[in-house]
Amino acid sequence: MRTDSGHDLRHHGDAEVRDGGGSLVDLAVNVRADTPPGWLREHIAGSLDGLAAYPDGRAARAAVAARHGVPVERVLLTAGAAEAFVLLARALKVRRPVVVHPQFTEPEAALRDAGHTVGRVLLREADGFRLDPAAVPEDADLVVIGNPTNPTSVLHPADAVASLARPGRVLVVDEAFMDAVPGEPESLAGRVDVPGLVVLRSLTKTWGLAGLRIGYVLAAPETVADLARAQPLWPVSAPALAAAEACVGPRAVAEAAHAAHRVAADRAYLLAGLARFAADGLRVVEPARGPFLLIRLPRAAAVRARLRDLGYAVRRGDTFPGLNEEWLRLAVRDRPTVDGFLTALERALRR
């Protein structure tokens, strides 16, 4: 386990496309393409008539509770799942937080900003980046893990994740991409029997709402109350609340489930296309279950730069603890986009 930094924890996929204007095809950001859908844009636009009133999150909070079959007291609405990491870091009195890597880096960054010394458990490539519960120190009183994990796309068994729970320990499970997994088979979102469990969900990825900032926490009522006290007044805007209520309703849940199956098919197509580059040393972390893939490739930094010259943005992997500059993350896209990318990748490898 390591506690040093040495990685740019605040680098995210949007940085790969921010300076490229509209000229780059985006395989760097893990937000579903073709979103938000028209019906959701119209619903959000309809909320603008009420902007003179202060936001009232009761309806959205009740809708989230109904979506997961939990009491409303177990729900906290946040300005994206990322805000929840800041709240956890600031509000909880923990002595030995541990983050399981490679994974989304904001949890560690938030803990460090709050003055914590953060331990790292680095999952191994040789094990397929699968969770080894025994690797987590027994005295860790806060453990953070993603499921499915960004950037590895590994989906850990729910029982293995739940086995990390201990009396006196907060177990934070980032399920920002769980609704992109058909059937959500390993989700802990509805569980109330796991001590210290905190599940984070994002509505920005599947619904293309990164600019609106909406997510939520599912946890014990006392934990929700602690986090709520650390929030500013009216932390979630009225349009974001309208989006939250809509995105957890039956119509949206069904649409997200359909999209998850489409993403799985598109991911299989991308995997098949990448297989032809095995002779070039390209390796994919499998089985992949998220809407993205993690690949290892010799000279990945140079290939990434060449891809950018050819009009394609991919996510560098060396900012994730446990990875180095040979790693890249690819968002799953539709088949025509994948075909164009594979052509560009072949050119980048042959230059």
mmCIF file of N, CA and C in Angstrom, residues 107-217:
data_model
loop_
_atom_site.group_PDB
_atom_site.id
_atom_site.type_symbol
_atom_site.label_atom_id
_atom_site.label_comp_id
_atom_site.label_asym_id
_atom_site.label_seq_id
_atom_site.Cartn_x
_atom_site.Cartn_y
_atom_site.Cartn_z
ATOM 1 N N PRO A 107 -11.873 10.899 -5.387
ATOM 2 C CA PRO A 107 -11.977 10.569 -3.961
ATOM 3 C C PRO A 107 -10.672 10.825 -3.206
ATOM 4 N N GLU A 108 -9.558 10.377 -3.784
ATOM 5 C CA GLU A 108 -8.284 10.613 -3.110
ATOM 6 C C GLU A 108 -7.946 12.096 -3.082
ATOM 7 N N ALA A 109 -8.186 12.787 -4.189
ATOM 8 C CA ALA A 109 -7.879 14.220 -4.231
ATOM 9 C C ALA A 109 -8.676 14.972 -3.171
ATOM 10 N N ALA A 110 -9.954 14.638 -3.014
ATOM 11 C CA ALA A 110 -10.787 15.309 -2.017
ATOM 12 C C ALA A 110 -10.304 15.017 -0.607
ATOM 13 N N LEU A 111 -9.926 13.777 -0.347
ATOM 14 C CA LEU A 111 -9.417 13.421 0.975
ATOM 15 C C LEU A 111 -8.113 14.160 1.277
ATOM 16 N N ARG A 112 -7.228 14.242 0.317
ATOM 17 C CA ARG A 112 -5.970 14.964 0.512
ATOM 18 C C ARG A 112 -6.232 16.445 0.767
ATOM 19 N N ASP A 113 -7.152 17.031 -0.007
ATOM 20 C CA ASP A 113 -7.469 18.445 0.176
ATOM 21 C C ASP A 113 -8.021 18.718 1.575
ATOM 22 N N ALA A 114 -8.700 17.721 2.155
ATOM 23 C CA ALA A 114 -9.263 17.877 3.489
ATOM 24 C C ALA A 114 -8.240 17.581 4.591
ATOM 25 N N GLY A 115 -6.994 17.324 4.201
ATOM 26 C CA GLY A 115 -5.933 17.131 5.186
ATOM 27 C C GLY A 115 -5.665 15.702 5.590
ATOM 28 N N HIS A 116 -6.290 14.751 4.919
ATOM 29 C CA HIS A 116 -6.093 13.347 5.274
ATOM 30 C C HIS A 116 -4.843 12.774 4.607
ATOM 31 N N THR A 117 -4.205 11.863 5.283
ATOM 32 C CA THR A 117 -3.180 11.019 4.678
ATOM 33 C C THR A 117 -3.873 9.791 4.121
ATOM 34 N N VAL A 118 -3.732 9.565 2.824
ATOM 35 C CA VAL A 118 -4.536 8.552 2.147
ATOM 36 C C VAL A 118 -3.679 7.341 1.802
ATOM 37 N N GLY A 119 -4.139 6.175 2.227
ATOM 38 C CA GLY A 119 -3.488 4.931 1.839
ATOM 39 C C GLY A 119 -4.043 4.421 0.522
ATOM 40 N N ARG A 120 -3.212 3.705 -0.202
ATOM 41 C CA ARG A 120 -3.621 3.139 -1.488
ATOM 42 C C ARG A 120 -3.489 1.627 -1.473
ATOM 43 N N VAL A 121 -4.494 0.955 -1.984
ATOM 44 C CA VAL A 121 -4.408 -0.460 -2.303
ATOM 45 C C VAL A 121 -4.387 -0.548 -3.820
ATOM 46 N N LEU A 122 -3.299 -1.032 -4.382
ATOM 47 C CA LEU A 122 -3.139 -1.097 -5.826
ATOM 48 C C LEU A 122 -3.471 -2.506 -6.313
ATOM 49 N N LEU A 123 -4.579 -2.618 -7.060
ATOM 50 C CA LEU A 123 -4.924 -3.898 -7.662
ATOM 51 C C LEU A 123 -3.956 -4.185 -8.812
ATOM 52 N N ARG A 124 -3.725 -5.463 -9.079
ATOM 53 C CA ARG A 124 -2.638 -5.857 -9.979
ATOM 54 C C ARG A 124 -3.142 -6.230 -11.359
ATOM 55 N N GLU A 125 -2.387 -5.808 -12.357
ATOM 56 C CA GLU A 125 -2.691 -6.197 -13.733
ATOM 57 C C GLU A 125 -2.698 -7.716 -13.864
ATOM 58 N N ALA A 126 -1.762 -8.377 -13.189
ATOM 59 C CA ALA A 126 -1.668 -9.841 -13.278
ATOM 60 C C ALA A 126 -2.939 -10.521 -12.801
ATOM 61 N N ASP A 127 -3.691 -9.861 -11.935
ATOM 62 C CA ASP A 127 -4.956 -10.402 -11.430
ATOM 63 C C ASP A 127 -6.152 -9.838 -12.185
ATOM 64 N N GLY A 128 -5.895 -9.160 -13.291
ATOM 65 C CA GLY A 128 -6.992 -8.546 -14.034
ATOM 66 C C GLY A 128 -7.610 -7.374 -13.301
ATOM 67 N N PHE A 129 -6.863 -6.761 -12.375
ATOM 68 C CA PHE A 129 -7.347 -5.637 -11.565
ATOM 69 C C PHE A 129 -8.607 -6.013 -10.776
ATOM 70 N N ARG A 130 -8.731 -7.277 -10.429
ATOM 71 C CA ARG A 130 -9.871 -7.722 -9.629
ATOM 72 C C ARG A 130 -9.599 -7.491 -8.148
ATOM 73 N N LEU A 131 -10.670 -7.263 -7.419
ATOM 74 C CA LEU A 131 -10.560 -6.946 -6.007
ATOM 75 C C LEU A 131 -10.079 -8.150 -5.206
ATOM 76 N N ASP A 132 -9.078 -7.907 -4.380
ATOM 77 C CA ASP A 132 -8.643 -8.859 -3.365
ATOM 78 C C ASP A 132 -8.984 -8.249 -2.008
ATOM 79 N N PRO A 133 -10.099 -8.641 -1.386
ATOM 80 C CA PRO A 133 -10.482 -8.016 -0.108
ATOM 81 C C PRO A 133 -9.402 -8.097 0.955
ATOM 82 N N ALA A 134 -8.571 -9.134 0.904
ATOM 83 C CA ALA A 134 -7.531 -9.300 1.918
ATOM 84 C C ALA A 134 -6.457 -8.227 1.815
ATOM 85 N N ALA A 135 -6.381 -7.536 0.673
ATOM 86 C CA ALA A 135 -5.356 -6.506 0.502
ATOM 87 C C ALA A 135 -5.698 -5.215 1.236
ATOM 88 N N VAL A 136 -6.940 -5.066 1.665
ATOM 89 C CA VAL A 136 -7.365 -3.850 2.363
ATOM 90 C C VAL A 136 -7.012 -3.979 3.842
ATOM 91 N N PRO A 137 -6.277 -3.030 4.386
ATOM 92 C CA PRO A 137 -5.869 -3.120 5.793
ATOM 93 C C PRO A 137 -7.066 -3.189 6.736
ATOM 94 N N GLU A 138 -6.944 -4.025 7.742
ATOM 95 C CA GLU A 138 -8.047 -4.202 8.684
ATOM 96 C C GLU A 138 -8.362 -2.922 9.442
ATOM 97 N N ASP A 139 -7.354 -2.080 9.663
ATOM 98 C CA ASP A 139 -7.617 -0.883 10.460
ATOM 99 C C ASP A 139 -8.077 0.306 9.621
ATOM 100 N N ALA A 140 -8.290 0.118 8.334
ATOM 101 C CA ALA A 140 -8.826 1.205 7.509
ATOM 102 C C ALA A 140 -10.246 1.513 7.962
ATOM 103 N N ASP A 141 -10.528 2.789 8.263
ATOM 104 C CA ASP A 141 -11.876 3.136 8.718
ATOM 105 C C ASP A 141 -12.692 3.841 7.633
ATOM 106 N N LEU A 142 -12.115 4.021 6.459
ATOM 107 C CA LEU A 142 -12.833 4.491 5.272
ATOM 108 C C LEU A 142 -12.202 3.806 4.079
ATOM 109 N N VAL A 143 -13.004 3.094 3.306
ATOM 110 C CA VAL A 143 -12.521 2.404 2.105
ATOM 111 C C VAL A 143 -13.361 2.875 0.926
ATOM 112 N N VAL A 144 -12.685 3.253 -0.165
ATOM 113 C CA VAL A 144 -13.373 3.726 -1.370
ATOM 114 C C VAL A 144 -13.031 2.801 -2.524
ATOM 115 N N ILE A 145 -14.059 2.347 -3.235
ATOM 116 C CA ILE A 145 -13.857 1.482 -4.398
ATOM 117 C C ILE A 145 -14.908 1.814 -5.447
ATOM 118 N N GLY A 146 -14.549 1.727 -6.695
ATOM 119 C CA GLY A 146 -15.495 1.933 -7.787
ATOM 120 C C GLY A 146 -16.019 0.602 -8.306
ATOM 121 N N ASN A 147 -17.281 0.584 -8.742
ATOM 122 C CA ASN A 147 -17.867 -0.653 -9.275
ATOM 123 C C ASN A 147 -19.034 -0.338 -10.216
ATOM 124 N N PRO A 148 -18.902 -0.607 -11.515
ATOM 125 C CA PRO A 148 -17.679 -1.013 -12.198
ATOM 126 C C PRO A 148 -16.639 0.094 -12.112
ATOM 127 N N THR A 149 -15.375 -0.312 -12.124
ATOM 128 C CA THR A 149 -14.309 0.621 -11.822
ATOM 129 C C THR A 149 -13.879 1.395 -13.063
ATOM 130 N N ASN A 150 -13.774 2.692 -12.896
ATOM 131 C CA ASN A 150 -13.166 3.566 -13.878
ATOM 132 C C ASN A 150 -11.693 3.720 -13.482
ATOM 133 N N PRO A 151 -10.708 3.346 -14.305
ATOM 134 C CA PRO A 151 -10.789 3.123 -15.751
ATOM 135 C C PRO A 151 -10.729 1.673 -16.195
ATOM 136 N N THR A 152 -10.672 0.705 -15.267
ATOM 137 C CA THR A 152 -10.377 -0.673 -15.669
ATOM 138 C C THR A 152 -11.556 -1.369 -16.329
ATOM 139 N N SER A 153 -12.776 -0.886 -16.085
ATOM 140 C CA SER A 153 -14.019 -1.491 -16.575
ATOM 141 C C SER A 153 -14.312 -2.841 -15.925
ATOM 142 N N VAL A 154 -13.651 -3.102 -14.791
ATOM 143 C CA VAL A 154 -13.881 -4.337 -14.046
ATOM 144 C C VAL A 154 -15.129 -4.179 -13.179
ATOM 145 N N LEU A 155 -15.987 -5.193 -13.206
ATOM 146 C CA LEU A 155 -17.162 -5.239 -12.340
ATOM 147 C C LEU A 155 -16.885 -6.249 -11.230
ATOM 148 N N HIS A 156 -16.735 -5.758 -10.013
ATOM 149 C CA HIS A 156 -16.424 -6.630 -8.890
ATOM 150 C C HIS A 156 -17.703 -7.295 -8.366
ATOM 151 N N PRO A 157 -17.621 -8.545 -7.916
ATOM 152 C CA PRO A 157 -18.804 -9.194 -7.327
ATOM 153 C C PRO A 157 -19.306 -8.425 -6.112
ATOM 154 N N ALA A 158 -20.607 -8.280 -6.013
ATOM 155 C CA ALA A 158 -21.198 -7.533 -4.899
ATOM 156 C C ALA A 158 -20.787 -8.127 -3.557
ATOM 157 N N ASP A 159 -20.730 -9.461 -3.472
ATOM 158 C CA ASP A 159 -20.372 -10.095 -2.204
ATOM 159 C C ASP A 159 -18.938 -9.756 -1.800
ATOM 160 N N ALA A 160 -18.038 -9.669 -2.791
ATOM 161 C CA ALA A 160 -16.650 -9.323 -2.482
ATOM 162 C C ALA A 160 -16.550 -7.897 -1.976
ATOM 163 N N VAL A 161 -17.289 -6.979 -2.609
ATOM 164 C CA VAL A 161 -17.276 -5.585 -2.162
ATOM 165 C C VAL A 161 -17.889 -5.474 -0.770
ATOM 166 N N ALA A 162 -19.039 -6.131 -0.569
ATOM 167 C CA ALA A 162 -19.716 -6.061 0.730
ATOM 168 C C ALA A 162 -18.856 -6.665 1.837
ATOM 169 N N SER A 163 -17.982 -7.603 1.478
ATOM 170 C CA SER A 163 -17.137 -8.232 2.499
ATOM 171 C C SER A 163 -16.123 -7.259 3.088
ATOM 172 N N LEU A 164 -15.952 -6.089 2.462
ATOM 173 C CA LEU A 164 -15.054 -5.070 2.998
ATOM 174 C C LEU A 164 -15.656 -4.330 4.186
ATOM 175 N N ALA A 165 -16.962 -4.470 4.405
ATOM 176 C CA ALA A 165 -17.627 -3.768 5.506
ATOM 177 C C ALA A 165 -17.153 -4.310 6.855
ATOM 178 N N ARG A 166 -17.010 -3.388 7.797
ATOM 179 C CA ARG A 166 -16.605 -3.729 9.157
ATOM 180 C C ARG A 166 -17.313 -2.776 10.119
ATOM 181 N N PRO A 167 -17.532 -3.184 11.353
ATOM 182 C CA PRO A 167 -18.004 -2.225 12.350
ATOM 183 C C PRO A 167 -16.998 -1.091 12.495
ATOM 184 N N GLY A 168 -17.480 0.127 12.475
ATOM 185 C CA GLY A 168 -16.608 1.279 12.598
ATOM 186 C C GLY A 168 -15.942 1.716 11.311
ATOM 187 N N ARG A 169 -16.261 1.080 10.190
ATOM 188 C CA ARG A 169 -15.684 1.436 8.896
ATOM 189 C C ARG A 169 -16.771 1.965 7.968
ATOM 190 N N VAL A 170 -16.436 3.022 7.223
ATOM 191 C CA VAL A 170 -17.315 3.513 6.156
ATOM 192 C C VAL A 170 -16.831 2.905 4.847
ATOM 193 N N LEU A 171 -17.728 2.241 4.150
ATOM 194 C CA LEU A 171 -17.417 1.610 2.870
ATOM 195 C C LEU A 171 -18.115 2.392 1.763
ATOM 196 N N VAL A 172 -17.331 3.109 0.962
ATOM 197 C CA VAL A 172 -17.868 3.952 -0.091
ATOM 198 C C VAL A 172 -17.719 3.228 -1.425
ATOM 199 N N VAL A 173 -18.843 2.979 -2.093
ATOM 200 C CA VAL A 173 -18.847 2.298 -3.384
ATOM 201 C C VAL A 173 -19.356 3.274 -4.439
ATOM 202 N N ASP A 174 -18.472 3.615 -5.371
ATOM 203 C CA ASP A 174 -18.808 4.537 -6.444
ATOM 204 C C ASP A 174 -19.439 3.746 -7.585
ATOM 205 N N GLU A 175 -20.757 3.873 -7.716
ATOM 206 C CA GLU A 175 -21.498 3.165 -8.758
ATOM 207 C C GLU A 175 -21.923 4.113 -9.877
ATOM 208 N N ALA A 176 -21.052 5.058 -10.217
ATOM 209 C CA ALA A 176 -21.400 6.059 -11.229
ATOM 210 C C ALA A 176 -21.741 5.440 -12.574
ATOM 211 N N PHE A 177 -21.170 4.265 -12.870
ATOM 212 C CA PHE A 177 -21.407 3.634 -14.172
ATOM 213 C C PHE A 177 -22.245 2.367 -14.065
ATOM 214 N N MET A 178 -22.828 2.091 -12.904
ATOM 215 C CA MET A 178 -23.555 0.842 -12.727
ATOM 216 C C MET A 178 -24.775 0.753 -13.634
ATOM 217 N N ASP A 179 -25.443 1.871 -13.918
ATOM 218 C CA ASP A 179 -26.629 1.783 -14.767
ATOM 219 C C ASP A 179 -26.274 1.543 -16.224
ATOM 220 N N ALA A 180 -24.974 1.505 -16.564
ATOM 221 C CA ALA A 180 -24.545 1.124 -17.904
ATOM 222 C C ALA A 180 -24.275 -0.372 -18.008
ATOM 223 N N VAL A 181 -24.469 -1.104 -16.907
ATOM 224 C CA VAL A 181 -24.298 -2.558 -16.886
ATOM 225 C C VAL A 181 -25.679 -3.200 -16.969
ATOM 226 N N PRO A 182 -25.949 -3.980 -18.001
ATOM 227 C CA PRO A 182 -27.281 -4.586 -18.118
ATOM 228 C C PRO A 182 -27.694 -5.336 -16.860
ATOM 229 N N GLY A 183 -28.832 -4.959 -16.311
ATOM 230 C CA GLY A 183 -29.362 -5.630 -15.131
ATOM 231 C C GLY A 183 -28.751 -5.206 -13.808
ATOM 232 N N GLU A 184 -27.668 -4.447 -13.828
ATOM 233 C CA GLU A 184 -26.988 -3.993 -12.608
ATOM 234 C C GLU A 184 -26.798 -5.141 -11.612
ATOM 235 N N PRO A 185 -26.229 -6.269 -12.040
ATOM 236 C CA PRO A 185 -26.232 -7.467 -11.194
ATOM 237 C C PRO A 185 -25.421 -7.353 -9.911
ATOM 238 N N GLU A 186 -24.408 -6.491 -9.872
ATOM 239 C CA GLU A 186 -23.542 -6.414 -8.695
ATOM 240 C C GLU A 186 -23.752 -5.133 -7.887
ATOM 241 N N SER A 187 -24.873 -4.470 -8.081
ATOM 242 C CA SER A 187 -25.126 -3.221 -7.374
ATOM 243 C C SER A 187 -25.450 -3.468 -5.904
ATOM 244 N N LEU A 188 -24.996 -2.550 -5.061
ATOM 245 C CA LEU A 188 -25.342 -2.557 -3.642
ATOM 246 C C LEU A 188 -26.303 -1.423 -3.295
ATOM 247 N N ALA A 189 -26.841 -0.751 -4.318
ATOM 248 C CA ALA A 189 -27.600 0.478 -4.089
ATOM 249 C C ALA A 189 -28.817 0.290 -3.199
ATOM 250 N N GLY A 190 -29.474 -0.831 -3.280
ATOM 251 C CA GLY A 190 -30.666 -1.026 -2.471
ATOM 252 C C GLY A 190 -30.429 -1.721 -1.143
ATOM 253 N N ARG A 191 -29.173 -2.013 -0.832
ATOM 254 C CA ARG A 191 -28.864 -2.780 0.372
ATOM 255 C C ARG A 191 -28.885 -1.885 1.608
ATOM 256 N N VAL A 192 -29.544 -2.350 2.650
ATOM 257 C CA VAL A 192 -29.568 -1.627 3.924
ATOM 258 C C VAL A 192 -28.983 -2.480 5.043
ATOM 259 N N ASP A 193 -28.466 -3.657 4.677
ATOM 260 C CA ASP A 193 -27.947 -4.599 5.676
ATOM 261 C C ASP A 193 -26.433 -4.598 5.776
ATOM 262 N N VAL A 194 -25.759 -3.745 5.003
ATOM 263 C CA VAL A 194 -24.295 -3.707 5.009
ATOM 264 C C VAL A 194 -23.858 -2.540 5.894
ATOM 265 N N PRO A 195 -23.205 -2.802 7.008
ATOM 266 C CA PRO A 195 -22.861 -1.709 7.932
ATOM 267 C C PRO A 195 -21.893 -0.716 7.292
ATOM 268 N N GLY A 196 -22.183 0.572 7.492
ATOM 269 C CA GLY A 196 -21.293 1.614 7.020
ATOM 270 C C GLY A 196 -21.292 1.839 5.523
ATOM 271 N N LEU A 197 -22.235 1.233 4.804
ATOM 272 C CA LEU A 197 -22.242 1.328 3.347
ATOM 273 C C LEU A 197 -22.709 2.702 2.874
ATOM 274 N N VAL A 198 -21.948 3.272 1.931
ATOM 275 C CA VAL A 198 -22.319 4.505 1.256
ATOM 276 C C VAL A 198 -22.187 4.246 -0.238
ATOM 277 N N VAL A 199 -23.289 4.328 -0.959
ATOM 278 C CA VAL A 199 -23.284 4.120 -2.408
ATOM 279 C C VAL A 199 -23.483 5.458 -3.093
ATOM 280 N N LEU A 200 -22.632 5.749 -4.064
ATOM 281 C CA LEU A 200 -22.737 6.983 -4.833
ATOM 282 C C LEU A 200 -23.213 6.656 -6.242
ATOM 283 N N ARG A 201 -24.149 7.455 -6.717
ATOM 284 C CA ARG A 201 -24.656 7.311 -8.083
ATOM 285 C C ARG A 201 -24.575 8.653 -8.802
ATOM 286 N N SER A 202 -24.310 8.577 -10.096
ATOM 287 C CA SER A 202 -24.268 9.762 -10.946
ATOM 288 C C SER A 202 -25.351 9.648 -11.997
ATOM 289 N N LEU A 203 -25.965 10.778 -12.329
ATOM 290 C CA LEU A 203 -26.920 10.824 -13.438
ATOM 291 C C LEU A 203 -26.334 11.565 -14.635
ATOM 292 N N THR A 204 -25.056 11.901 -14.544
ATOM 293 C CA THR A 204 -24.449 12.692 -15.615
ATOM 294 C C THR A 204 -23.921 11.827 -16.749
ATOM 295 N N LYS A 205 -23.562 10.567 -16.468
ATOM 296 C CA LYS A 205 -22.891 9.738 -17.463
ATOM 297 C C LYS A 205 -23.872 9.173 -18.482
ATOM 298 N N THR A 206 -24.876 8.458 -17.994
ATOM 299 C CA THR A 206 -25.831 7.832 -18.907
ATOM 300 C C THR A 206 -26.699 8.858 -19.612
ATOM 301 N N TRP A 207 -26.972 9.977 -18.939
ATOM 302 C CA TRP A 207 -27.917 10.939 -19.494
ATOM 303 C C TRP A 207 -27.261 12.179 -20.098
ATOM 304 N N GLY A 208 -25.941 12.224 -20.127
ATOM 305 C CA GLY A 208 -25.262 13.352 -20.759
ATOM 306 C C GLY A 208 -25.532 14.668 -20.065
ATOM 307 N N LEU A 209 -25.434 14.683 -18.733
ATOM 308 C CA LEU A 209 -25.753 15.877 -17.951
ATOM 309 C C LEU A 209 -24.548 16.377 -17.159
ATOM 310 N N ALA A 210 -23.345 16.155 -17.682
ATOM 311 C CA ALA A 210 -22.154 16.570 -16.951
ATOM 312 C C ALA A 210 -22.155 18.066 -16.656
ATOM 313 N N GLY A 211 -22.734 18.860 -17.558
ATOM 314 C CA GLY A 211 -22.771 20.305 -17.340
ATOM 315 C C GLY A 211 -23.828 20.748 -16.356
ATOM 316 N N LEU A 212 -24.759 19.851 -16.003
ATOM 317 C CA LEU A 212 -25.833 20.205 -15.070
ATOM 318 C C LEU A 212 -25.491 19.831 -13.632
ATOM 319 N N ARG A 213 -24.658 18.787 -13.445
ATOM 320 C CA ARG A 213 -24.197 18.338 -12.136
ATOM 321 C C ARG A 213 -25.326 17.802 -11.267
ATOM 322 N N ILE A 214 -25.562 16.504 -11.347
ATOM 323 C CA ILE A 214 -26.568 15.884 -10.499
ATOM 324 C C ILE A 214 -26.173 14.429 -10.211
ATOM 325 N N GLY A 215 -26.243 14.084 -8.936
ATOM 326 C CA GLY A 215 -25.984 12.733 -8.488
ATOM 327 C C GLY A 215 -26.625 12.550 -7.122
ATOM 328 N N TYR A 216 -26.355 11.422 -6.481
ATOM 329 C CA TYR A 216 -26.945 11.218 -5.157
ATOM 330 C C TYR A 216 -26.177 10.179 -4.365
ATOM 331 N N VAL A 217 -26.414 10.225 -3.059
ATOM 332 C CA VAL A 217 -25.808 9.319 -2.088
ATOM 333 C C VAL A 217 -26.914 8.457 -1.496
#
